[in-house]
Amino acid sequence: MINSHLFSHLPQYSGIAWDVIVIGGGATGAGIALDASSRGFKTLLLEQADFGKGTSSRSTKLLHGGVRYMAQGDLLLVMEALHERGLIIKNAPHITGNQEFIIPVFTWWDVIKYTIGLKFYDILAGRLSLGKSRYIKPATTLEKLPTLNREGLKGGVIYHDGQFDDSRLLISLIRSITDHGGSVLNYCKVTGFIKNSEGKIEGVMAKNSVLSAESELKAGLVINATGVFVDDVLRLDHTDNKRTIRPSQGVHLVFDGTFLNSKSAIMIPKTDDGRVLFAIPWYDKVVAGTTDTPLDTITLEPTALEEEIAFILHTAGKYMTRQPKKADILSIFAGLRPLAASPDDLTNTREISRRHKITISQSGLITVEGGKWTTYRRMAQDTLDKAMRKGMLDKRPCVTHDLHLHGYMLNDRHNRLHIYGTHARDIEELTRTRPEWARTLHSRLPYTEAELRWICREEMPYKLEDILARRTRALFLDAAASLEMASEVANIMAEELGLDEQWKKNEIEEYGKLVENYLCL
């Protein structure tokens, strides 16, 4: 069990001489903290909100090499991502899977182009390939995708990529950190740096946002892995820091599974404006997206623009017999890609590489920018290796290449609780000992009272949103249903965590406002 900091005081961590403090509890930060702790470094991870609150819970739910990056000629990025895709699936089979994709083709030139291109994709994946790509005839394509528009269809090209639950994988990473002796704190914001007389960083000032406690935390090395917020942290180091992140918003719409009625996903490689569109089966729903909208404002709760919603509805409607409408949207979620760009070139986000960049400031702060979920492990390895080459850490080998993540278990797709890995049996045991907890909390969502009580005891939630958005995916699967069950979930959380009536009232009200961002009003 992870000991939640919410019931202890931040100062207890201030007397420890940490080897590494990682700022940022998303995929990048968690990956770095796991790499550091598994190498034997005394490691502390600090997250200003909840783990994965930002970009890391708002992905397209794909572990992929990136077919469009191959088209852009960035073969090294594709090869790296395909290799890492294979490692994640191997090390966390309980949260990941092999997803079949079909590219519908409407010209014979596209048949040739995508068949050859995806064969090359297979070759780049090497021994970690998830399956061979191939052309299929129109009849077979429609058999696999019964809701696909058949007018002018010349067939389809099948290929394979990985699929996962981003937020659940992140929780597995967080728990893996503690398995290897590291410490993790959510709702703990870094407010400044501790520097010596030479201006070198020796630690951070951090504030617990729940208990309003601020402490000094000393460390030999501090790493900034805060995604779209890296510039904010850099400005704590140097107030005149130039902007280095160009955020790009990606929006997804969630529909009922009947819109696709298939276990296969659709990939449209080039839409009217050059973007890629996916329609992917996920937890009996369909996730459709995404967009690529340059933004100037960075927030923990980005909002989908009307034109982004319209683009997805219009484009999906062109390829499906049943055109989705606003009224069919179950949830809308938006995330910001932390694209690493030159301070002098923050223009077209579609032209900015998804490669990661590691920099070291004069104060000794290491900053990791860019990247994507699929390459989180490699980003972490590169970061620690660079620190060692610069003499900032003792040289120790990376072990995450073959490191099974917390809860590791071969996937049992017939058991809905497989996403909890070996802990599925713990939840099932709760249900056996308390049969009344086997009830689901909403008719449109699968989550049981036993499941939520186990999450409260084991996975560090504090806010209502933590459970409804990230420990479960209720908010992302059916925003209205999640709101309808919010009061009952708050009661369970209050009982399990010892929280009072005022907490419940505040959380229910706050969650109600949050949900408005996910509904198509």
Coordinates of C-alpha atoms in Angstrom, one line a residue:
M1 CA 0.0 0.0 0.0
I2 CA 1.2 3.5 -0.8
N3 CA 1.3 5.7 2.3
S4 CA -0.6 8.8 1.3
H5 CA 1.1 12.1 2.3
L6 CA -2.3 13.6 2.9
F7 CA -2.4 12.0 6.3
S8 CA 1.2 12.9 7.3
H9 CA 3.2 16.1 7.1
L10 CA 5.5 17.2 4.3
P11 CA 8.3 18.2 6.8
Q12 CA 9.0 14.5 7.4
Y13 CA 10.6 14.4 4.0
S14 CA 12.7 17.4 4.6
G15 CA 15.2 15.7 6.8
I16 CA 16.2 13.2 4.0
A17 CA 19.1 13.7 1.7
W18 CA 17.6 12.8 -1.6
D19 CA 19.7 11.7 -4.5
V20 CA 17.1 12.7 -7.0
I21 CA 14.0 14.9 -6.8
V22 CA 11.7 14.7 -9.9
I23 CA 9.2 17.5 -10.5
G24 CA 6.1 16.3 -12.4
G25 CA 3.9 13.3 -11.9
G26 CA 3.0 12.5 -15.5
A27 CA 4.4 9.8 -17.8
T28 CA 7.8 11.5 -18.1
G29 CA 8.3 12.3 -14.5
A30 CA 7.1 8.9 -13.3
G31 CA 9.3 7.2 -15.8
I32 CA 12.3 9.1 -14.6
A33 CA 11.5 8.5 -11.0
L34 CA 11.2 4.7 -11.7
D35 CA 14.4 4.7 -13.6
A36 CA 16.2 6.5 -10.7
S37 CA 14.7 4.4 -7.9
S38 CA 15.3 1.1 -9.8
R39 CA 19.0 2.1 -10.1
G40 CA 19.1 2.4 -6.4
F41 CA 19.0 6.2 -6.0
K42 CA 17.0 7.7 -3.2
T43 CA 14.2 9.3 -5.2
L44 CA 11.3 11.6 -4.5
L45 CA 8.6 12.5 -7.1
L46 CA 6.6 15.7 -6.6
E47 CA 3.3 16.4 -8.4
Q48 CA 1.4 19.7 -8.1
A49 CA -2.0 18.1 -8.6
D50 CA -2.9 14.5 -9.0
F51 CA -0.8 12.0 -10.9
G52 CA -1.6 12.3 -14.6
K53 CA -3.9 15.2 -14.1
G54 CA -2.6 16.9 -17.2
T55 CA -1.6 15.5 -20.6
S56 CA -0.8 12.0 -19.4
S57 CA -4.4 11.0 -18.9
R58 CA -5.7 12.6 -22.1
S59 CA -3.9 10.7 -24.9
T60 CA -5.4 8.8 -27.8
K61 CA -4.8 5.6 -25.7
L62 CA -2.3 4.4 -28.3
L63 CA 1.2 2.9 -27.9
H64 CA 2.5 3.5 -31.4
G65 CA 5.4 4.2 -33.6
G66 CA 3.6 6.9 -35.4
V67 CA 2.6 6.2 -39.0
R68 CA 2.5 9.9 -39.8
Y69 CA 6.0 10.4 -38.5
M70 CA 7.2 7.8 -40.9
A71 CA 5.5 9.8 -43.7
Q72 CA 7.4 12.9 -42.5
G73 CA 10.6 10.9 -42.8
D74 CA 11.5 10.7 -39.1
L75 CA 12.4 7.0 -39.3
L76 CA 14.7 7.1 -36.2
L77 CA 11.8 8.4 -34.0
V78 CA 9.5 5.7 -35.5
M79 CA 12.1 2.9 -34.8
E80 CA 12.6 4.1 -31.3
A81 CA 8.9 4.3 -30.6
L82 CA 8.1 0.9 -32.1
H83 CA 10.9 -0.6 -29.9
E84 CA 9.5 1.1 -26.8
R85 CA 6.0 0.1 -27.7
G86 CA 7.1 -3.5 -27.6
L87 CA 8.8 -3.1 -24.3
I88 CA 5.8 -1.5 -22.6
I89 CA 3.5 -4.3 -23.8
K90 CA 5.9 -6.9 -22.6
N91 CA 6.4 -5.3 -19.2
A92 CA 2.8 -4.3 -18.5
P93 CA 0.5 -6.8 -20.3
H94 CA -2.3 -6.2 -17.8
I95 CA -2.8 -2.6 -19.0
T96 CA -1.9 -2.9 -22.6
G97 CA -2.9 -4.8 -25.7
N98 CA -2.6 -5.4 -29.4
Q99 CA -5.0 -3.3 -31.5
E100 CA -5.9 -4.0 -35.1
F101 CA -6.2 -0.9 -37.3
I102 CA -7.8 -0.7 -40.7
I103 CA -7.0 2.1 -43.2
P104 CA -10.0 2.3 -45.6
V105 CA -8.7 3.0 -49.1
F106 CA -10.7 4.6 -51.9
T107 CA -8.1 4.7 -54.8
W108 CA -5.8 2.1 -56.1
W109 CA -2.9 4.4 -55.6
D110 CA -3.7 4.4 -51.9
V111 CA -3.9 0.6 -51.9
I112 CA -0.3 0.5 -53.2
K113 CA 1.0 3.4 -51.1
Y114 CA -0.3 2.2 -47.7
T115 CA 0.3 -1.5 -48.3
I116 CA 4.0 -0.8 -49.1
G117 CA 4.3 1.9 -46.4
L118 CA 2.9 -0.3 -43.7
K119 CA 5.1 -3.2 -44.7
F120 CA 8.0 -0.9 -44.0
Y121 CA 6.4 -0.1 -40.6
D122 CA 6.4 -3.8 -39.9
I123 CA 10.1 -4.0 -40.8
L124 CA 11.0 -1.1 -38.5
A125 CA 9.2 -2.9 -35.6
G126 CA 11.5 -5.9 -36.0
R127 CA 11.1 -8.7 -33.5
L128 CA 8.7 -6.6 -31.4
S129 CA 6.2 -6.5 -34.2
L130 CA 2.6 -6.9 -33.1
G131 CA 1.4 -8.5 -36.4
K132 CA 1.9 -8.3 -40.1
S133 CA 0.1 -5.6 -42.2
R134 CA -1.8 -6.7 -45.3
Y135 CA -4.4 -5.6 -47.8
I136 CA -8.0 -6.8 -47.5
K137 CA -10.7 -6.7 -50.1
P138 CA -13.8 -4.5 -49.8
A139 CA -16.1 -7.3 -48.6
T140 CA -13.6 -8.2 -45.8
T141 CA -13.2 -4.6 -44.9
L142 CA -16.9 -4.1 -44.5
E143 CA -17.2 -7.4 -42.6
K144 CA -14.7 -6.1 -40.1
L145 CA -16.0 -2.5 -40.1
P146 CA -19.8 -2.8 -40.7
T147 CA -20.5 0.9 -40.1
L148 CA -17.9 2.1 -42.7
N149 CA -19.2 4.1 -45.7
R150 CA -18.8 1.7 -48.6
E151 CA -19.1 4.2 -51.5
G152 CA -16.0 4.0 -53.7
L153 CA -14.3 1.6 -51.3
K154 CA -11.4 -0.3 -52.8
G155 CA -10.6 -2.3 -49.6
G156 CA -8.5 -1.7 -46.5
V157 CA -5.0 -2.1 -45.2
I158 CA -4.6 -3.7 -41.8
Y159 CA -1.8 -3.0 -39.5
H160 CA -1.2 -3.3 -35.7
D161 CA -0.3 -1.0 -32.9
G162 CA -0.6 -1.0 -29.1
Q163 CA -3.5 0.2 -27.0
F164 CA -3.6 1.0 -23.3
D165 CA -5.3 2.9 -20.5
D166 CA -2.9 5.8 -20.0
S167 CA -4.0 6.8 -16.5
R168 CA -4.0 3.2 -15.2
L169 CA -0.5 2.7 -16.7
L170 CA 0.6 5.8 -14.9
I171 CA -0.7 4.5 -11.5
S172 CA 1.2 1.3 -12.2
L173 CA 4.4 3.3 -12.7
I174 CA 3.8 5.3 -9.5
R175 CA 3.4 2.1 -7.5
S176 CA 6.5 0.6 -9.2
I177 CA 8.5 3.6 -7.9
T178 CA 7.5 2.8 -4.3
D179 CA 8.2 -0.9 -5.0
H180 CA 11.8 0.1 -5.6
G181 CA 12.2 2.3 -2.6
G182 CA 11.2 5.7 -4.0
S183 CA 8.7 8.1 -2.6
V184 CA 5.8 9.9 -4.4
L185 CA 3.7 12.9 -3.4
N186 CA 0.7 14.2 -5.2
Y187 CA -0.8 17.6 -4.4
C188 CA 2.7 18.9 -3.6
K189 CA 3.8 21.9 -5.7
V190 CA 7.4 23.1 -6.1
T191 CA 7.5 26.8 -5.3
G192 CA 11.2 27.6 -5.6
F193 CA 14.7 26.2 -5.6
I194 CA 17.3 26.1 -2.9
K195 CA 20.7 27.2 -4.2
N196 CA 24.2 27.4 -2.7
S197 CA 26.5 30.4 -2.8
E198 CA 27.6 29.5 -6.3
G199 CA 24.0 29.4 -7.6
K200 CA 23.9 25.6 -7.9
I201 CA 20.6 23.9 -7.0
E202 CA 20.7 21.9 -3.8
G203 CA 17.0 21.2 -3.5
V204 CA 13.5 22.6 -3.7
M205 CA 10.9 24.5 -1.7
A206 CA 7.6 22.6 -1.9
K207 CA 4.1 23.2 -0.6
N208 CA 1.5 20.7 0.2
S209 CA -1.7 22.1 -1.3
V210 CA -4.0 20.2 1.0
L211 CA -2.4 20.8 4.3
S212 CA -0.8 24.2 3.3
A213 CA 2.6 23.1 4.6
E214 CA 5.8 24.3 2.9
S215 CA 9.2 22.6 3.4
E216 CA 12.7 22.5 2.2
L217 CA 13.7 19.3 0.4
K218 CA 17.4 18.8 -0.2
A219 CA 18.6 16.8 -3.2
G220 CA 21.8 16.2 -5.1
L221 CA 19.9 16.4 -8.4
V222 CA 16.6 18.0 -9.4
I223 CA 14.9 17.1 -12.7
N224 CA 12.1 19.2 -14.3
A225 CA 9.7 16.8 -16.1
T226 CA 6.6 18.9 -16.0
G227 CA 5.4 18.6 -19.6
V228 CA 3.7 21.7 -20.8
F229 CA 4.6 23.5 -17.5
V230 CA 8.4 23.1 -17.9
D231 CA 8.8 26.8 -18.7
D232 CA 7.0 27.7 -15.5
V233 CA 9.6 25.7 -13.5
L234 CA 12.5 27.1 -15.6
R235 CA 11.3 30.6 -14.6
L236 CA 11.7 29.6 -11.0
D237 CA 15.3 29.0 -11.8
H238 CA 15.8 32.0 -14.1
T239 CA 13.1 34.6 -14.3
D240 CA 14.1 35.7 -17.8
N241 CA 13.9 32.2 -19.3
K242 CA 12.8 32.1 -22.9
R243 CA 9.7 30.1 -23.8
T244 CA 10.7 26.6 -25.1
I245 CA 7.4 24.7 -25.2
R246 CA 4.8 25.2 -27.9
P247 CA 1.6 23.5 -26.7
S248 CA -0.6 21.8 -29.3
Q249 CA -4.1 20.8 -28.2
G250 CA -5.5 17.4 -29.1
V251 CA -9.2 16.9 -28.7
H252 CA -11.1 13.5 -28.5
L253 CA -14.8 12.7 -28.6
V254 CA -16.2 9.6 -27.0
F255 CA -19.3 7.8 -28.5
D256 CA -21.2 4.6 -27.8
G257 CA -19.5 1.5 -29.1
T258 CA -22.4 1.0 -31.6
F259 CA -20.9 3.7 -33.8
L260 CA -18.1 1.5 -34.7
N261 CA -19.5 -1.9 -33.8
S262 CA -16.1 -3.5 -34.3
K263 CA -13.1 -4.7 -32.4
S264 CA -11.0 -3.1 -35.2
A265 CA -10.0 0.6 -35.2
I266 CA -10.2 3.0 -38.2
M267 CA -7.3 5.1 -39.1
I268 CA -7.7 7.9 -41.6
P269 CA -4.1 8.9 -42.5
K270 CA -4.9 12.3 -44.2
T271 CA -8.0 14.3 -43.6
D272 CA -9.1 17.5 -45.5
D273 CA -6.6 19.6 -43.5
G274 CA -3.8 17.1 -43.4
R275 CA -4.4 15.7 -39.9
V276 CA -4.8 12.1 -38.9
L277 CA -8.1 10.8 -37.5
F278 CA -8.6 7.7 -35.4
A279 CA -11.8 5.9 -34.3
I280 CA -10.8 3.4 -31.7
P281 CA -12.7 0.9 -29.6
W282 CA -12.0 1.5 -25.9
Y283 CA -13.8 0.0 -22.9
D284 CA -16.9 -0.7 -25.1
K285 CA -16.9 2.9 -26.3
V286 CA -15.4 4.6 -29.3
V287 CA -12.7 7.3 -29.0
A288 CA -12.5 9.6 -32.0
G289 CA -9.8 12.1 -32.6
T290 CA -7.6 14.0 -32.7
T291 CA -6.9 17.6 -33.5
D292 CA -3.7 19.6 -33.6
T293 CA -4.4 23.2 -32.5
P294 CA -1.6 25.6 -31.5
L295 CA -2.4 27.3 -28.3
D296 CA -0.8 30.2 -26.3
T297 CA -2.6 29.5 -23.0
I298 CA -1.5 26.5 -20.8
T299 CA -3.9 25.1 -18.2
L300 CA -4.5 21.9 -16.3
E301 CA -8.0 21.9 -17.8
P302 CA -7.9 22.7 -21.5
T303 CA -11.2 23.2 -23.2
A304 CA -12.2 21.8 -26.6
L305 CA -12.9 24.5 -29.2
E306 CA -16.1 24.4 -31.2
E307 CA -14.2 24.1 -34.4
E308 CA -12.3 21.1 -33.1
I309 CA -15.5 19.3 -32.2
A310 CA -17.0 20.1 -35.5
F311 CA -13.9 18.9 -37.4
I312 CA -14.1 15.5 -35.7
L313 CA -17.8 15.1 -36.2
H314 CA -17.6 16.1 -39.8
T315 CA -14.6 13.9 -40.7
A316 CA -15.9 10.9 -38.8
G317 CA -19.3 11.3 -40.5
K318 CA -17.7 11.2 -44.0
Y319 CA -16.4 7.6 -43.3
M320 CA -19.3 6.2 -41.2
T321 CA -22.8 5.2 -42.3
R322 CA -24.2 6.7 -39.1
Q323 CA -23.0 10.2 -38.8
P324 CA -22.3 11.2 -35.2
K325 CA -23.9 14.3 -33.9
K326 CA -23.3 16.5 -30.8
A327 CA -26.1 14.8 -29.0
D328 CA -24.2 11.5 -29.4
I329 CA -21.1 12.6 -27.6
L330 CA -20.7 10.9 -24.2
S331 CA -17.5 12.8 -23.2
I332 CA -15.1 15.4 -24.7
F333 CA -11.5 15.5 -23.5
A334 CA -8.7 17.8 -24.5
G335 CA -5.0 17.4 -23.8
L336 CA -1.9 19.6 -24.5
R337 CA 1.1 18.1 -26.3
P338 CA 4.3 19.4 -24.8
L339 CA 6.2 20.0 -28.1
A340 CA 9.8 21.0 -27.6
A341 CA 10.6 23.8 -30.1
S342 CA 13.3 26.4 -30.6
P343 CA 12.4 29.6 -28.8
D344 CA 12.8 31.3 -32.2
D345 CA 10.4 28.9 -33.9
L346 CA 7.1 28.3 -32.1
T347 CA 4.9 28.3 -35.2
N348 CA 3.3 25.3 -36.9
T349 CA 2.9 22.5 -34.3
R350 CA 2.4 19.8 -36.9
E351 CA 6.0 20.5 -38.1
I352 CA 7.5 20.3 -34.6
S353 CA 9.2 16.9 -33.9
R354 CA 7.9 14.6 -31.1
R355 CA 11.5 13.9 -30.2
H356 CA 12.5 14.7 -26.6
K357 CA 15.1 17.2 -25.6
I358 CA 17.2 17.2 -22.4
T359 CA 18.9 20.4 -21.2
I360 CA 21.0 21.3 -18.2
S361 CA 20.9 24.9 -16.9
Q362 CA 23.8 26.7 -15.3
S363 CA 22.3 26.0 -11.9
G364 CA 22.3 22.2 -12.6
L365 CA 18.6 21.8 -13.2
I366 CA 17.9 19.1 -15.7
T367 CA 14.9 19.7 -17.9
V368 CA 13.2 17.1 -20.2
E369 CA 11.0 18.5 -22.9
G370 CA 8.9 16.9 -25.7
G371 CA 8.4 13.2 -26.3
K372 CA 5.3 11.2 -26.1
W373 CA 3.8 8.4 -23.9
T374 CA 5.2 5.6 -26.0
T375 CA 8.8 6.7 -25.4
Y376 CA 8.5 7.6 -21.7
R377 CA 11.0 4.8 -20.7
R378 CA 13.6 5.8 -23.2
M379 CA 13.3 9.4 -22.2
A380 CA 13.9 8.4 -18.6
Q381 CA 16.9 6.3 -19.5
D382 CA 18.4 9.1 -21.6
T383 CA 17.9 11.6 -18.8
L384 CA 19.6 9.6 -16.1
D385 CA 22.4 8.5 -18.5
K386 CA 23.1 12.1 -19.3
A387 CA 23.2 13.1 -15.6
M388 CA 25.8 10.3 -15.1
R389 CA 27.9 11.4 -18.1
K390 CA 28.0 14.9 -16.6
G391 CA 29.1 13.6 -13.3
M392 CA 25.9 14.6 -11.5
L393 CA 25.1 11.0 -10.4
D394 CA 27.1 7.9 -9.8
K395 CA 27.2 5.6 -12.8
R396 CA 24.7 2.7 -12.4
P397 CA 23.1 0.6 -15.2
C398 CA 19.5 1.1 -16.4
V399 CA 17.3 -1.9 -15.6
T400 CA 13.9 -0.8 -16.9
H401 CA 14.3 -2.5 -20.3
D402 CA 13.0 -5.8 -18.7
L403 CA 11.4 -4.4 -15.6
H404 CA 7.9 -5.7 -15.0
L405 CA 5.6 -2.9 -13.8
H406 CA 3.6 -3.1 -10.6
G407 CA 0.7 -5.6 -10.9
Y408 CA 2.3 -7.5 -13.8
M409 CA 0.1 -10.3 -15.0
L410 CA -0.6 -11.8 -18.3
N411 CA -3.8 -10.1 -19.7
D412 CA -7.1 -11.8 -19.1
R413 CA -9.4 -9.8 -21.3
H414 CA -12.4 -11.8 -20.1
N415 CA -11.9 -10.3 -16.6
R416 CA -12.9 -6.6 -16.5
L417 CA -10.6 -6.1 -13.5
H418 CA -7.5 -7.1 -15.5
I419 CA -6.3 -3.5 -15.6
Y420 CA -5.5 -3.9 -11.9
G421 CA -3.2 -6.8 -12.6
T422 CA -2.5 -9.0 -9.6
H423 CA -4.7 -6.8 -7.5
A424 CA -7.8 -8.0 -9.4
R425 CA -8.0 -10.8 -6.9
D426 CA -7.8 -8.4 -4.0
I427 CA -10.9 -6.6 -5.3
E428 CA -12.6 -9.9 -5.9
E429 CA -11.8 -10.9 -2.3
L430 CA -13.5 -7.7 -1.1
T431 CA -16.6 -8.6 -3.1
R432 CA -16.6 -12.1 -1.5
T433 CA -16.3 -10.8 2.0
R434 CA -18.8 -8.0 1.5
P435 CA -21.2 -9.2 -1.2
E436 CA -23.2 -5.9 -1.0
W437 CA -20.1 -4.2 -2.4
A438 CA -20.4 -6.1 -5.7
R439 CA -23.1 -3.6 -6.9
T440 CA -22.3 -1.2 -9.7
L441 CA -22.7 2.5 -8.9
H442 CA -24.3 3.4 -12.2
S443 CA -26.2 1.4 -14.8
R444 CA -24.1 2.8 -17.7
L445 CA -20.7 2.3 -16.1
P446 CA -19.1 -1.0 -14.8
Y447 CA -17.5 0.2 -11.5
T448 CA -18.4 -1.4 -8.2
E449 CA -18.3 -0.3 -4.7
A450 CA -15.6 -2.8 -3.8
E451 CA -13.5 -1.4 -6.6
L452 CA -13.8 2.1 -5.3
R453 CA -13.1 1.2 -1.7
W454 CA -10.0 -0.7 -2.8
I455 CA -8.8 2.3 -4.8
C456 CA -9.3 4.6 -1.7
R457 CA -7.2 2.3 0.4
E458 CA -4.4 1.6 -2.1
E459 CA -4.0 4.4 -4.8
M460 CA -3.7 7.8 -3.1
P461 CA -6.9 9.6 -4.3
Y462 CA -7.9 12.7 -2.4
K463 CA -10.3 14.6 -4.7
L464 CA -13.5 13.1 -6.2
E465 CA -12.0 13.8 -9.6
D466 CA -9.0 11.6 -8.9
I467 CA -11.3 8.5 -8.7
L468 CA -13.8 9.5 -11.4
A469 CA -11.3 10.7 -14.0
R470 CA -8.1 8.8 -13.5
R471 CA -8.3 5.7 -11.1
T472 CA -11.5 4.8 -13.0
R473 CA -12.2 6.4 -16.4
A474 CA -15.9 7.2 -15.6
L475 CA -15.5 10.9 -16.6
F476 CA -13.9 10.0 -19.9
L477 CA -16.3 7.2 -20.8
D478 CA -19.6 8.9 -19.9
A479 CA -19.4 12.3 -18.3
A480 CA -23.1 12.6 -17.4
A481 CA -23.1 9.2 -15.7
S482 CA -20.0 10.1 -13.7
L483 CA -21.8 13.2 -12.4
E484 CA -24.8 11.2 -11.5
M485 CA -22.7 8.8 -9.3
A486 CA -20.5 11.6 -7.9
S487 CA -22.4 12.0 -4.6
E488 CA -22.3 8.3 -3.8
V489 CA -18.6 8.1 -4.7
A490 CA -18.0 11.1 -2.4
N491 CA -19.7 9.2 0.4
I492 CA -17.5 6.2 -0.1
M493 CA -14.4 8.3 -0.2
A494 CA -15.3 10.2 2.9
E495 CA -15.9 7.0 4.8
E496 CA -12.7 5.3 3.6
L497 CA -10.4 8.3 4.0
G498 CA -12.0 9.9 7.1
L499 CA -13.1 13.1 5.4
D500 CA -15.9 15.4 6.6
E501 CA -19.2 16.7 5.3
Q502 CA -17.6 20.0 4.2
W503 CA -15.1 18.1 2.1
K504 CA -18.0 16.1 0.4
K505 CA -20.0 19.3 -0.2
N506 CA -17.0 21.1 -1.7
E507 CA -15.9 18.2 -3.9
I508 CA -19.4 17.5 -5.3
E509 CA -19.8 21.2 -6.2
E510 CA -16.3 21.4 -7.7
Y511 CA -16.8 18.2 -9.7
G512 CA -20.0 19.5 -11.1
K513 CA -18.2 22.5 -12.5
L514 CA -15.4 20.3 -13.9
V515 CA -17.8 18.0 -15.7
E516 CA -19.2 20.9 -17.7
N517 CA -15.9 20.9 -19.6
Y518 CA -16.5 17.3 -20.7
L519 CA -20.1 17.6 -21.8
C520 CA -21.4 18.9 -25.1
L521 CA -23.7 21.5 -23.8

